[in-house]
């Protein structure tokens, strides 16, 4: 091979590479974009799961909104109080109190208690099942248990146990992905330390509910009548609890004839939940 | 004009980059989870491929041919395309932030994508002139976009399909890609060019 050829190749590639390198170096100077340092700092402390629980498209968008003052420092429910403190520090504002929330599936109708209209053998997805006569469970507000919430949970906190979605409260961050994904709209965000909640969302009359579910709210209003602080109300044939008023006396739990008011107790960072009478013999975090 | 149109049709349907030449398979499998992402990737590839066709034509004919360096075309093209993509990325971030937000994450992915490099090399191999090269690059990229968007649509339905556990995810996607490629092979009989 001619030595001239080798030298020419060497020379022209050096020119080409050097030229392009110089061009890029120059371009990075000319086209430099001022990145907002605060946004970057906020983004760093955010969880980075891009769950969308804050209502923005992802953590970057949320960080930008926080920096611009559109979103509050506690917009990210996932990080909790610790994160809010950090962000407030970056933004240079006083920290706001956040309340840790968790998702709760408002249905107690496991396969042993609820009735089915038909046997569903289609695509294993709640949204698909709902399109066929509202799902296989007779109750129009019952958990279908095909796990659409399981697939959207970024934190692997949901499991289907005996036909009803159950949330692991240690893992749940309250991002509300499952709340918006559930086609039955029976997942609600409640305070993490909520003492009691009603495990039913059936809005049919008592007689109808009784016909298809052994653990449905029959709107007998016993809980409403006996609540000493008026925290529980029966509206549209279903009881709901106002968590700001509830004083955890347990009266509603004792009075409920259907035993569908659930209770939780947190001891040593370990939450035990129980349905019906207060008896925390059942250990578990909802698993 | 009709020559160009035939070239275009030929590239998009008959000699589709993914289904006929098997170029650009990694973004085809990797970024086809959602139709939105697929469209973004397709647009980014279209953008880069068209521009790189023009630039590599100039580099090949005015630098490589002149100095008898054609045997180094692969290296030269990789170098030029990588630099070009970097440059475009910076340019977009500064002047067209909307486009940058839409294509931004896809641009670095296709820096040395085999489809982009492949189109540059094929243009040289076929001896196209400047206009033909650019049209070839554009239509090859359109074929890529068509393929990835179709595939993303199919994959979305696949996700809900009740298939055996061993096939879930990538395996069934590969099988499906093969089936679509077979469907596209039906175009092979058409002699356009």
GROMACS .gro file of C-alpha atoms in nm:
model
  480
    1UNK     CA    1   0.000   0.000   0.000
    2UNK     CA    2   0.111   0.345  -0.081
    3UNK     CA    3   0.230   0.539   0.221
    4UNK     CA    4   0.077   0.850   0.069
    5UNK     CA    5  -0.267   0.693   0.087
    6UNK     CA    6  -0.229   0.615   0.455
    7UNK     CA    7  -0.109   0.965   0.531
    8UNK     CA    8  -0.392   1.119   0.332
    9UNK     CA    9  -0.649   0.908   0.518
   10UNK     CA   10  -0.491   1.000   0.848
   11UNK     CA   11  -0.485   1.368   0.759
   12UNK     CA   12  -0.839   1.398   0.627
   13UNK     CA   13  -0.993   1.204   0.910
   14UNK     CA   14  -0.805   1.417   1.157
   15UNK     CA   15  -0.946   1.724   0.979
   16UNK     CA   16  -1.297   1.578   0.967
   17UNK     CA   17  -1.296   1.466   1.331
   18UNK     CA   18  -1.128   1.783   1.453
   19UNK     CA   19  -1.363   2.000   1.253
   20UNK     CA   20  -1.673   1.825   1.380
   21UNK     CA   21  -1.540   1.829   1.736
   22UNK     CA   22  -1.474   2.201   1.712
   23UNK     CA   23  -1.818   2.258   1.563
   24UNK     CA   24  -1.983   2.070   1.850
   25UNK     CA   25  -1.775   2.251   2.110
   26UNK     CA   26  -1.872   2.581   1.954
   27UNK     CA   27  -2.235   2.481   1.927
   28UNK     CA   28  -2.250   2.381   2.292
   29UNK     CA   29  -2.132   2.733   2.379
   30UNK     CA   30  -2.364   2.913   2.137
   31UNK     CA   31  -2.668   2.698   2.201
   32UNK     CA   32  -2.617   2.671   2.577
   33UNK     CA   33  -2.950   2.673   2.755
   34UNK     CA   34  -2.985   2.818   3.101
   35UNK     CA   35  -3.119   2.527   3.301
   36UNK     CA   36  -3.298   2.635   3.610
   37UNK     CA   37  -3.089   2.512   3.902
   38UNK     CA   38  -3.380   2.505   4.139
   39UNK     CA   39  -3.580   2.281   3.905
   40UNK     CA   40  -3.288   2.040   3.887
   41UNK     CA   41  -3.253   2.034   4.264
   42UNK     CA   42  -3.623   1.969   4.315
   43UNK     CA   43  -3.617   1.698   4.052
   44UNK     CA   44  -3.332   1.534   4.234
   45UNK     CA   45  -3.525   1.497   4.558
   46UNK     CA   46  -3.850   1.389   4.392
   47UNK     CA   47  -3.907   1.012   4.389
   48UNK     CA   48  -3.865   0.986   4.012
   49UNK     CA   49  -4.130   0.719   3.965
   50UNK     CA   50  -4.321   0.943   3.720
   51UNK     CA   51  -4.644   0.805   3.862
   52UNK     CA   52  -4.850   1.110   3.770
   53UNK     CA   53  -5.022   1.120   4.109
   54UNK     CA   54  -4.957   1.494   4.136
   55UNK     CA   55  -5.154   1.561   3.818
   56UNK     CA   56  -4.847   1.648   3.610
   57UNK     CA   57  -4.703   1.432   3.334
   58UNK     CA   58  -4.399   1.332   3.536
   59UNK     CA   59  -4.155   1.435   3.805
   60UNK     CA   60  -3.982   1.687   3.576
   61UNK     CA   61  -4.308   1.863   3.494
   62UNK     CA   62  -4.401   1.864   3.862
   63UNK     CA   63  -4.063   2.013   3.956
   64UNK     CA   64  -4.110   2.290   3.700
   65UNK     CA   65  -4.459   2.365   3.830
   66UNK     CA   66  -4.329   2.374   4.189
   67UNK     CA   67  -4.052   2.610   4.089
   68UNK     CA   68  -4.297   2.837   3.908
   69UNK     CA   69  -4.521   2.838   4.213
   70UNK     CA   70  -4.813   2.674   4.030
   71UNK     CA   71  -4.788   2.352   4.228
   72UNK     CA   72  -4.759   2.352   4.606
   73UNK     CA   73  -4.455   2.209   4.777
   74UNK     CA   74  -4.666   1.920   4.901
   75UNK     CA   75  -4.801   1.833   4.553
   76UNK     CA   76  -4.606   1.507   4.557
   77UNK     CA   77  -4.799   1.273   4.784
   78UNK     CA   78  -4.546   0.995   4.740
   79UNK     CA   79  -4.259   1.154   4.932
   80UNK     CA   80  -4.466   1.257   5.232
   81UNK     CA   81  -4.368   1.512   5.494
   82UNK     CA   82  -3.995   1.454   5.456
   83UNK     CA   83  -4.003   1.546   5.089
   84UNK     CA   84  -4.223   1.850   5.144
   85UNK     CA   85  -3.970   1.979   5.397
   86UNK     CA   86  -3.684   1.933   5.154
   87UNK     CA   87  -3.866   2.104   4.868
   88UNK     CA   88  -3.976   2.391   5.089
   89UNK     CA   89  -3.615   2.438   5.185
   90UNK     CA   90  -3.507   2.453   4.821
   91UNK     CA   91  -3.787   2.694   4.739
   92UNK     CA   92  -3.711   2.897   5.049
   93UNK     CA   93  -4.063   2.888   5.189
   94UNK     CA   94  -4.214   2.765   5.512
   95UNK     CA   95  -4.300   2.395   5.501
   96UNK     CA   96  -4.661   2.288   5.474
   97UNK     CA   97  -4.808   2.000   5.670
   98UNK     CA   98  -4.883   1.700   5.455
   99UNK     CA   99  -5.111   1.423   5.552
  100UNK     CA  100  -4.995   1.079   5.452
  101UNK     CA  101  -5.266   0.917   5.245
  102UNK     CA  102  -5.315   0.562   5.136
  103UNK     CA  103  -5.539   0.396   4.884
  104UNK     CA  104  -5.819   0.176   5.013
  105UNK     CA  105  -6.033  -0.060   4.808
  106UNK     CA  106  -6.385   0.000   4.934
  107UNK     CA  107  -6.514  -0.353   4.882
  108UNK     CA  108  -6.528  -0.647   5.121
  109UNK     CA  109  -6.695  -0.883   4.876
  110UNK     CA  110  -6.451  -1.169   4.847
  111UNK     CA  111  -6.572  -1.470   4.649
  112UNK     CA  112  -6.716  -1.629   4.964
  113UNK     CA  113  -6.956  -1.337   5.022
  114UNK     CA  114  -7.050  -1.204   4.678
  115UNK     CA  115  -7.250  -1.349   4.393
  116UNK     CA  116  -7.164  -1.364   4.025
  117UNK     CA  117  -7.389  -1.310   3.723
  118UNK     CA  118  -7.177  -1.508   3.480
  119UNK     CA  119  -6.839  -1.670   3.443
  120UNK     CA  120  -6.595  -1.430   3.284
  121UNK     CA  121  -6.326  -1.586   3.073
  122UNK     CA  122  -6.216  -1.292   2.861
  123UNK     CA  123  -5.915  -1.065   2.864
  124UNK     CA  124  -5.787  -1.056   3.223
  125UNK     CA  125  -5.842  -0.686   3.277
  126UNK     CA  126  -6.111  -0.502   3.475
  127UNK     CA  127  -6.176  -0.241   3.205
  128UNK     CA  128  -6.247  -0.515   2.951
  129UNK     CA  129  -6.470  -0.704   3.196
  130UNK     CA  130  -6.672  -0.392   3.280
  131UNK     CA  131  -6.769  -0.360   2.915
  132UNK     CA  132  -6.956  -0.690   2.935
  133UNK     CA  133  -7.254  -0.609   3.151
  134UNK     CA  134  -7.046  -0.426   3.409
  135UNK     CA  135  -6.831  -0.720   3.511
  136UNK     CA  136  -6.904  -1.067   3.640
  137UNK     CA  137  -6.994  -0.966   3.997
  138UNK     CA  138  -7.365  -0.905   4.046
  139UNK     CA  139  -7.288  -0.600   4.260
  140UNK     CA  140  -7.247  -0.300   4.029
  141UNK     CA  141  -6.998  -0.144   4.273
  142UNK     CA  142  -6.797  -0.450   4.365
  143UNK     CA  143  -6.430  -0.513   4.300
  144UNK     CA  144  -6.392  -0.720   3.984
  145UNK     CA  145  -6.056  -0.848   4.097
  146UNK     CA  146  -5.885  -0.876   3.760
  147UNK     CA  147  -5.610  -0.640   3.867
  148UNK     CA  148  -5.615  -0.328   3.651
  149UNK     CA  149  -5.499  -0.148   3.966
  150UNK     CA  150  -5.221  -0.405   4.013
  151UNK     CA  151  -5.083  -0.330   3.668
  152UNK     CA  152  -5.083   0.047   3.711
  153UNK     CA  153  -4.926   0.046   4.059
  154UNK     CA  154  -4.570   0.173   4.024
  155UNK     CA  155  -4.484   0.060   4.374
  156UNK     CA  156  -4.595  -0.302   4.353
  157UNK     CA  157  -4.831  -0.250   4.646
  158UNK     CA  158  -5.148  -0.423   4.525
  159UNK     CA  159  -5.237  -0.789   4.517
  160UNK     CA  160  -5.558  -0.970   4.435
  161UNK     CA  161  -5.665  -1.185   4.727
  162UNK     CA  162  -5.972  -1.400   4.683
  163UNK     CA  163  -6.129  -1.180   4.414
  164UNK     CA  164  -6.071  -0.844   4.578
  165UNK     CA  165  -5.775  -0.610   4.538
  166UNK     CA  166  -5.582  -0.570   4.863
  167UNK     CA  167  -5.332  -0.294   4.920
  168UNK     CA  168  -5.006  -0.333   5.107
  169UNK     CA  169  -5.003  -0.019   5.321
  170UNK     CA  170  -4.629  -0.033   5.381
  171UNK     CA  171  -4.567   0.003   5.010
  172UNK     CA  172  -4.861   0.232   4.923
  173UNK     CA  173  -4.750   0.590   4.874
  174UNK     CA  174  -5.092   0.740   4.807
  175UNK     CA  175  -5.006   0.839   4.451
  176UNK     CA  176  -5.364   0.765   4.341
  177UNK     CA  177  -5.268   0.590   4.016
  178UNK     CA  178  -5.502   0.306   4.107
  179UNK     CA  179  -5.778   0.546   4.210
  180UNK     CA  180  -5.801   0.683   3.859
  181UNK     CA  181  -5.741   0.345   3.692
  182UNK     CA  182  -6.022   0.157   3.866
  183UNK     CA  183  -6.318   0.135   3.623
  184UNK     CA  184  -6.558   0.086   3.916
  185UNK     CA  185  -6.419   0.389   4.102
  186UNK     CA  186  -6.417   0.200   4.428
  187UNK     CA  187  -6.062   0.284   4.534
  188UNK     CA  188  -6.047   0.590   4.756
  189UNK     CA  189  -5.763   0.782   4.913
  190UNK     CA  190  -5.801   0.797   5.288
  191UNK     CA  191  -5.564   0.927   5.558
  192UNK     CA  192  -5.295   0.674   5.639
  193UNK     CA  193  -5.396   0.672   6.004
  194UNK     CA  194  -5.773   0.656   5.939
  195UNK     CA  195  -5.909   0.442   6.219
  196UNK     CA  196  -6.220   0.316   6.042
  197UNK     CA  197  -6.362   0.294   5.695
  198UNK     CA  198  -6.668   0.141   5.537
  199UNK     CA  199  -6.574  -0.148   5.312
  200UNK     CA  200  -6.859  -0.107   5.066
  201UNK     CA  201  -6.956   0.137   4.791
  202UNK     CA  202  -7.288  -0.020   4.691
  203UNK     CA  203  -7.540   0.252   4.608
  204UNK     CA  204  -7.834   0.013   4.571
  205UNK     CA  205  -8.111  -0.005   4.829
  206UNK     CA  206  -8.067  -0.235   5.127
  207UNK     CA  207  -8.292  -0.503   4.986
  208UNK     CA  208  -8.109  -0.518   4.654
  209UNK     CA  209  -7.766  -0.518   4.814
  210UNK     CA  210  -7.867  -0.797   5.052
  211UNK     CA  211  -7.965  -1.011   4.751
  212UNK     CA  212  -7.620  -1.017   4.592
  213UNK     CA  213  -7.371  -0.964   4.871
  214UNK     CA  214  -7.342  -1.082   5.230
  215UNK     CA  215  -7.112  -0.796   5.323
  216UNK     CA  216  -7.277  -0.500   5.149
  217UNK     CA  217  -7.396  -0.181   5.315
  218UNK     CA  218  -7.773  -0.207   5.355
  219UNK     CA  219  -7.802   0.157   5.465
  220UNK     CA  220  -7.969   0.070   5.796
  221UNK     CA  221  -7.824   0.392   5.941
  222UNK     CA  222  -7.734   0.231   6.274
  223UNK     CA  223  -7.382   0.368   6.246
  224UNK     CA  224  -7.508   0.716   6.168
  225UNK     CA  225  -7.746   0.712   6.466
  226UNK     CA  226  -7.490   0.589   6.714
  227UNK     CA  227  -7.189   0.796   6.611
  228UNK     CA  228  -7.128   1.036   6.905
  229UNK     CA  229  -6.959   1.300   6.686
  230UNK     CA  230  -7.169   1.273   6.370
  231UNK     CA  231  -6.871   1.165   6.163
  232UNK     CA  232  -7.055   0.897   5.970
  233UNK     CA  233  -7.336   0.968   5.727
  234UNK     CA  234  -7.549   0.744   5.511
  235UNK     CA  235  -7.617   0.902   5.178
  236UNK     CA  236  -7.731   0.732   4.856
  237UNK     CA  237  -7.761   0.403   5.045
  238UNK     CA  238  -7.398   0.393   5.148
  239UNK     CA  239  -7.221   0.502   5.466
  240UNK     CA  240  -6.918   0.728   5.447
  241UNK     CA  241  -6.690   0.845   5.725
  242UNK     CA  242  -6.561   1.200   5.767
  243UNK     CA  243  -6.203   1.133   5.877
  244UNK     CA  244  -6.161   1.480   6.024
  245UNK     CA  245  -6.442   1.420   6.273
  246UNK     CA  246  -6.382   1.053   6.356
  247UNK     CA  247  -6.252   1.006   6.711
  248UNK     CA  248  -6.189   0.630   6.684
  249UNK     CA  249  -6.444   0.527   6.947
  250UNK     CA  250  -6.533   0.211   6.758
  251UNK     CA  251  -6.906   0.250   6.817
  252UNK     CA  252  -6.995   0.216   6.445
  253UNK     CA  253  -6.789  -0.101   6.421
  254UNK     CA  254  -6.985  -0.260   6.707
  255UNK     CA  255  -7.322  -0.148   6.574
  256UNK     CA  256  -7.282  -0.249   6.209
  257UNK     CA  257  -7.500  -0.559   6.153
  258UNK     CA  258  -7.312  -0.647   5.832
  259UNK     CA  259  -6.970  -0.617   5.996
  260UNK     CA  260  -6.829  -0.415   5.706
  261UNK     CA  261  -6.674  -0.128   5.894
  262UNK     CA  262  -6.301  -0.192   5.901
  263UNK     CA  263  -6.057  -0.080   6.165
  264UNK     CA  264  -5.687  -0.024   6.163
  265UNK     CA  265  -5.435   0.016   6.437
  266UNK     CA  266  -5.078   0.126   6.396
  267UNK     CA  267  -4.832   0.004   6.654
  268UNK     CA  268  -4.457   0.031   6.609
  269UNK     CA  269  -4.496   0.133   6.245
  270UNK     CA  270  -4.683  -0.188   6.176
  271UNK     CA  271  -5.045  -0.160   6.074
  272UNK     CA  272  -5.298  -0.425   6.154
  273UNK     CA  273  -5.639  -0.415   5.995
  274UNK     CA  274  -5.952  -0.599   6.083
  275UNK     CA  275  -6.306  -0.620   5.954
  276UNK     CA  276  -6.601  -0.602   6.193
  277UNK     CA  277  -6.564  -0.621   6.573
  278UNK     CA  278  -6.253  -0.462   6.711
  279UNK     CA  279  -6.031  -0.756   6.774
  280UNK     CA  280  -5.681  -0.708   6.655
  281UNK     CA  281  -5.600  -1.072   6.665
  282UNK     CA  282  -5.569  -1.069   6.288
  283UNK     CA  283  -5.215  -0.965   6.212
  284UNK     CA  284  -5.109  -0.832   5.879
  285UNK     CA  285  -5.052  -0.521   5.675
  286UNK     CA  286  -5.328  -0.599   5.438
  287UNK     CA  287  -5.133  -0.868   5.259
  288UNK     CA  288  -4.091   1.302  -1.090
  289UNK     CA  289  -4.260   0.965  -1.137
  290UNK     CA  290  -3.922   0.802  -1.082
  291UNK     CA  291  -3.899   0.965  -0.743
  292UNK     CA  292  -4.250   0.858  -0.655
  293UNK     CA  293  -4.178   0.499  -0.749
  294UNK     CA  294  -3.856   0.510  -0.547
  295UNK     CA  295  -4.055   0.636  -0.250
  296UNK     CA  296  -4.327   0.372  -0.274
  297UNK     CA  297  -4.063   0.108  -0.322
  298UNK     CA  298  -3.883   0.214  -0.005
  299UNK     CA  299  -4.191   0.244   0.211
  300UNK     CA  300  -4.371  -0.076   0.116
  301UNK     CA  301  -4.165  -0.318  -0.090
  302UNK     CA  302  -3.819  -0.273   0.056
  303UNK     CA  303  -3.928  -0.163   0.398
  304UNK     CA  304  -3.624  -0.108   0.616
  305UNK     CA  305  -3.751  -0.315   0.903
  306UNK     CA  306  -3.949  -0.590   0.737
  307UNK     CA  307  -3.738  -0.641   0.427
  308UNK     CA  308  -3.387  -0.524   0.514
  309UNK     CA  309  -3.401  -0.587   0.892
  310UNK     CA  310  -3.237  -0.255   0.970
  311UNK     CA  311  -3.334  -0.056   1.276
  312UNK     CA  312  -3.472  -0.351   1.466
  313UNK     CA  313  -3.359  -0.234   1.809
  314UNK     CA  314  -3.571   0.083   1.824
  315UNK     CA  315  -3.844  -0.117   1.651
  316UNK     CA  316  -3.858  -0.357   1.945
  317UNK     CA  317  -3.755  -0.112   2.214
  318UNK     CA  318  -3.972   0.194   2.156
  319UNK     CA  319  -4.291   0.028   2.033
  320UNK     CA  320  -4.464  -0.011   2.369
  321UNK     CA  321  -4.701   0.278   2.311
  322UNK     CA  322  -4.822   0.434   1.984
  323UNK     CA  323  -4.729   0.780   2.117
  324UNK     CA  324  -4.368   0.680   2.170
  325UNK     CA  325  -4.362   0.503   1.836
  326UNK     CA  326  -4.477   0.815   1.653
  327UNK     CA  327  -4.215   1.024   1.836
  328UNK     CA  328  -3.943   0.778   1.744
  329UNK     CA  329  -4.064   0.762   1.383
  330UNK     CA  330  -4.058   1.139   1.350
  331UNK     CA  331  -3.711   1.160   1.503
  332UNK     CA  332  -3.581   0.895   1.263
  333UNK     CA  333  -3.743   1.072   0.967
  334UNK     CA  334  -3.584   1.398   1.070
  335UNK     CA  335  -3.236   1.257   1.120
  336UNK     CA  336  -3.237   1.021   0.822
  337UNK     CA  337  -3.337   1.289   0.574
  338UNK     CA  338  -3.074   1.530   0.701
  339UNK     CA  339  -2.803   1.265   0.727
  340UNK     CA  340  -2.873   1.153   0.370
  341UNK     CA  341  -2.799   1.503   0.249
  342UNK     CA  342  -2.491   1.547   0.467
  343UNK     CA  343  -2.339   1.206   0.396
  344UNK     CA  344  -2.388   1.263   0.024
  345UNK     CA  345  -2.180   1.578   0.046
  346UNK     CA  346  -1.917   1.414   0.265
  347UNK     CA  347  -1.889   1.111   0.038
  348UNK     CA  348  -1.867   1.292  -0.294
  349UNK     CA  349  -1.668   1.597  -0.194
  350UNK     CA  350  -1.429   1.450   0.061
  351UNK     CA  351  -1.409   1.073   0.037
  352UNK     CA  352  -1.419   1.035  -0.342
  353UNK     CA  353  -1.187   1.323  -0.404
  354UNK     CA  354  -0.913   1.184  -0.181
  355UNK     CA  355  -0.967   0.815  -0.268
  356UNK     CA  356  -1.091   0.730   0.079
  357UNK     CA  357  -1.411   0.547  -0.021
  358UNK     CA  358  -1.300   0.238   0.172
  359UNK     CA  359  -1.339   0.436   0.496
  360UNK     CA  360  -1.696   0.537   0.427
  361UNK     CA  361  -1.848   0.344   0.722
  362UNK     CA  362  -1.628   0.517   0.977
  363UNK     CA  363  -1.672   0.855   0.813
  364UNK     CA  364  -2.050   0.819   0.810
  365UNK     CA  365  -2.068   0.714   1.174
  366UNK     CA  366  -1.857   1.014   1.267
  367UNK     CA  367  -2.059   1.260   1.062
  368UNK     CA  368  -2.401   1.127   1.164
  369UNK     CA  369  -2.313   1.117   1.534
  370UNK     CA  370  -2.190   1.476   1.520
  371UNK     CA  371  -2.493   1.583   1.319
  372UNK     CA  372  -2.737   1.434   1.569
  373UNK     CA  373  -2.557   1.600   1.859
  374UNK     CA  374  -2.563   1.928   1.675
  375UNK     CA  375  -2.934   1.902   1.593
  376UNK     CA  376  -3.010   1.817   1.954
  377UNK     CA  377  -2.836   2.130   2.079
  378UNK     CA  378  -2.991   2.341   1.808
  379UNK     CA  379  -3.343   2.222   1.886
  380UNK     CA  380  -3.302   2.267   2.259
  381UNK     CA  381  -3.212   2.628   2.204
  382UNK     CA  382  -3.444   2.736   1.925
  383UNK     CA  383  -3.733   2.491   1.900
  384UNK     CA  384  -3.801   2.370   2.257
  385UNK     CA  385  -4.141   2.228   2.161
  386UNK     CA  386  -3.987   1.997   1.904
  387UNK     CA  387  -3.704   1.917   2.145
  388UNK     CA  388  -3.952   1.807   2.410
  389UNK     CA  389  -4.127   1.583   2.158
  390UNK     CA  390  -3.816   1.428   2.000
  391UNK     CA  391  -3.553   1.499   2.266
  392UNK     CA  392  -3.531   1.161   2.431
  393UNK     CA  393  -3.531   0.978   2.098
  394UNK     CA  394  -3.254   1.175   1.931
  395UNK     CA  395  -2.959   1.032   2.129
  396UNK     CA  396  -3.103   0.685   2.076
  397UNK     CA  397  -3.058   0.704   1.702
  398UNK     CA  398  -2.712   0.859   1.697
  399UNK     CA  399  -2.554   0.556   1.536
  400UNK     CA  400  -2.868   0.367   1.456
  401UNK     CA  401  -2.813   0.099   1.193
  402UNK     CA  402  -3.110   0.220   0.987
  403UNK     CA  403  -2.963   0.570   0.960
  404UNK     CA  404  -2.617   0.438   0.875
  405UNK     CA  405  -2.767   0.175   0.646
  406UNK     CA  406  -2.955   0.430   0.440
  407UNK     CA  407  -2.637   0.635   0.393
  408UNK     CA  408  -2.442   0.329   0.281
  409UNK     CA  409  -2.718   0.206   0.049
  410UNK     CA  410  -2.743   0.542  -0.122
  411UNK     CA  411  -2.373   0.521  -0.205
  412UNK     CA  412  -2.400   0.161  -0.315
  413UNK     CA  413  -2.687   0.240  -0.549
  414UNK     CA  414  -2.513   0.547  -0.688
  415UNK     CA  415  -2.800   0.790  -0.629
  416UNK     CA  416  -2.760   1.159  -0.702
  417UNK     CA  417  -2.830   1.423  -0.437
  418UNK     CA  418  -3.208   1.447  -0.480
  419UNK     CA  419  -3.251   1.073  -0.506
  420UNK     CA  420  -3.043   1.027  -0.191
  421UNK     CA  421  -3.255   1.267   0.011
  422UNK     CA  422  -3.581   1.114  -0.116
  423UNK     CA  423  -3.445   0.766  -0.043
  424UNK     CA  424  -3.355   0.868   0.313
  425UNK     CA  425  -3.692   1.032   0.368
  426UNK     CA  426  -3.898   0.745   0.233
  427UNK     CA  427  -3.694   0.479   0.409
  428UNK     CA  428  -3.763   0.664   0.732
  429UNK     CA  429  -4.132   0.691   0.647
  430UNK     CA  430  -4.135   0.314   0.594
  431UNK     CA  431  -3.971   0.277   0.936
  432UNK     CA  432  -4.236   0.503   1.091
  433UNK     CA  433  -4.516   0.307   0.927
  434UNK     CA  434  -4.371  -0.020   1.055
  435UNK     CA  435  -4.314   0.096   1.412
  436UNK     CA  436  -4.657   0.261   1.443
  437UNK     CA  437  -4.837  -0.049   1.311
  438UNK     CA  438  -4.635  -0.264   1.546
  439UNK     CA  439  -4.705  -0.040   1.846
  440UNK     CA  440  -5.078  -0.070   1.778
  441UNK     CA  441  -5.051  -0.447   1.763
  442UNK     CA  442  -4.842  -0.461   2.079
  443UNK     CA  443  -5.095  -0.261   2.272
  444UNK     CA  444  -5.353  -0.527   2.203
  445UNK     CA  445  -5.100  -0.802   2.267
  446UNK     CA  446  -5.051  -0.680   2.620
  447UNK     CA  447  -5.407  -0.775   2.709
  448UNK     CA  448  -5.410  -1.095   2.509
  449UNK     CA  449  -5.429  -1.417   2.702
  450UNK     CA  450  -5.108  -1.582   2.589
  451UNK     CA  451  -4.900  -1.852   2.761
  452UNK     CA  452  -4.681  -1.719   3.040
  453UNK     CA  453  -4.361  -1.824   2.865
  454UNK     CA  454  -4.451  -1.604   2.566
  455UNK     CA  455  -4.557  -1.296   2.760
  456UNK     CA  456  -4.378  -0.974   2.669
  457UNK     CA  457  -4.086  -0.984   2.430
  458UNK     CA  458  -4.119  -1.341   2.293
  459UNK     CA  459  -4.471  -1.291   2.162
  460UNK     CA  460  -4.370  -0.947   2.031
  461UNK     CA  461  -4.091  -1.108   1.829
  462UNK     CA  462  -4.327  -1.369   1.691
  463UNK     CA  463  -4.572  -1.096   1.596
  464UNK     CA  464  -4.299  -0.891   1.430
  465UNK     CA  465  -4.218  -1.196   1.221
  466UNK     CA  466  -4.581  -1.232   1.119
  467UNK     CA  467  -4.606  -0.866   1.016
  468UNK     CA  468  -4.282  -0.904   0.818
  469UNK     CA  469  -4.440  -1.200   0.638
  470UNK     CA  470  -4.745  -0.989   0.560
  471UNK     CA  471  -4.520  -0.719   0.418
  472UNK     CA  472  -4.339  -0.975   0.207
  473UNK     CA  473  -4.658  -0.983   0.003
  474UNK     CA  474  -4.545  -0.656  -0.153
  475UNK     CA  475  -4.226  -0.815  -0.283
  476UNK     CA  476  -4.399  -0.942  -0.594
  477UNK     CA  477  -4.472  -0.587  -0.709
  478UNK     CA  478  -4.198  -0.476  -0.945
  479UNK     CA  479  -4.195  -0.101  -0.911
  480UNK     CA  480  -3.838  -0.007  -0.984
   0.00000   0.00000   0.00000
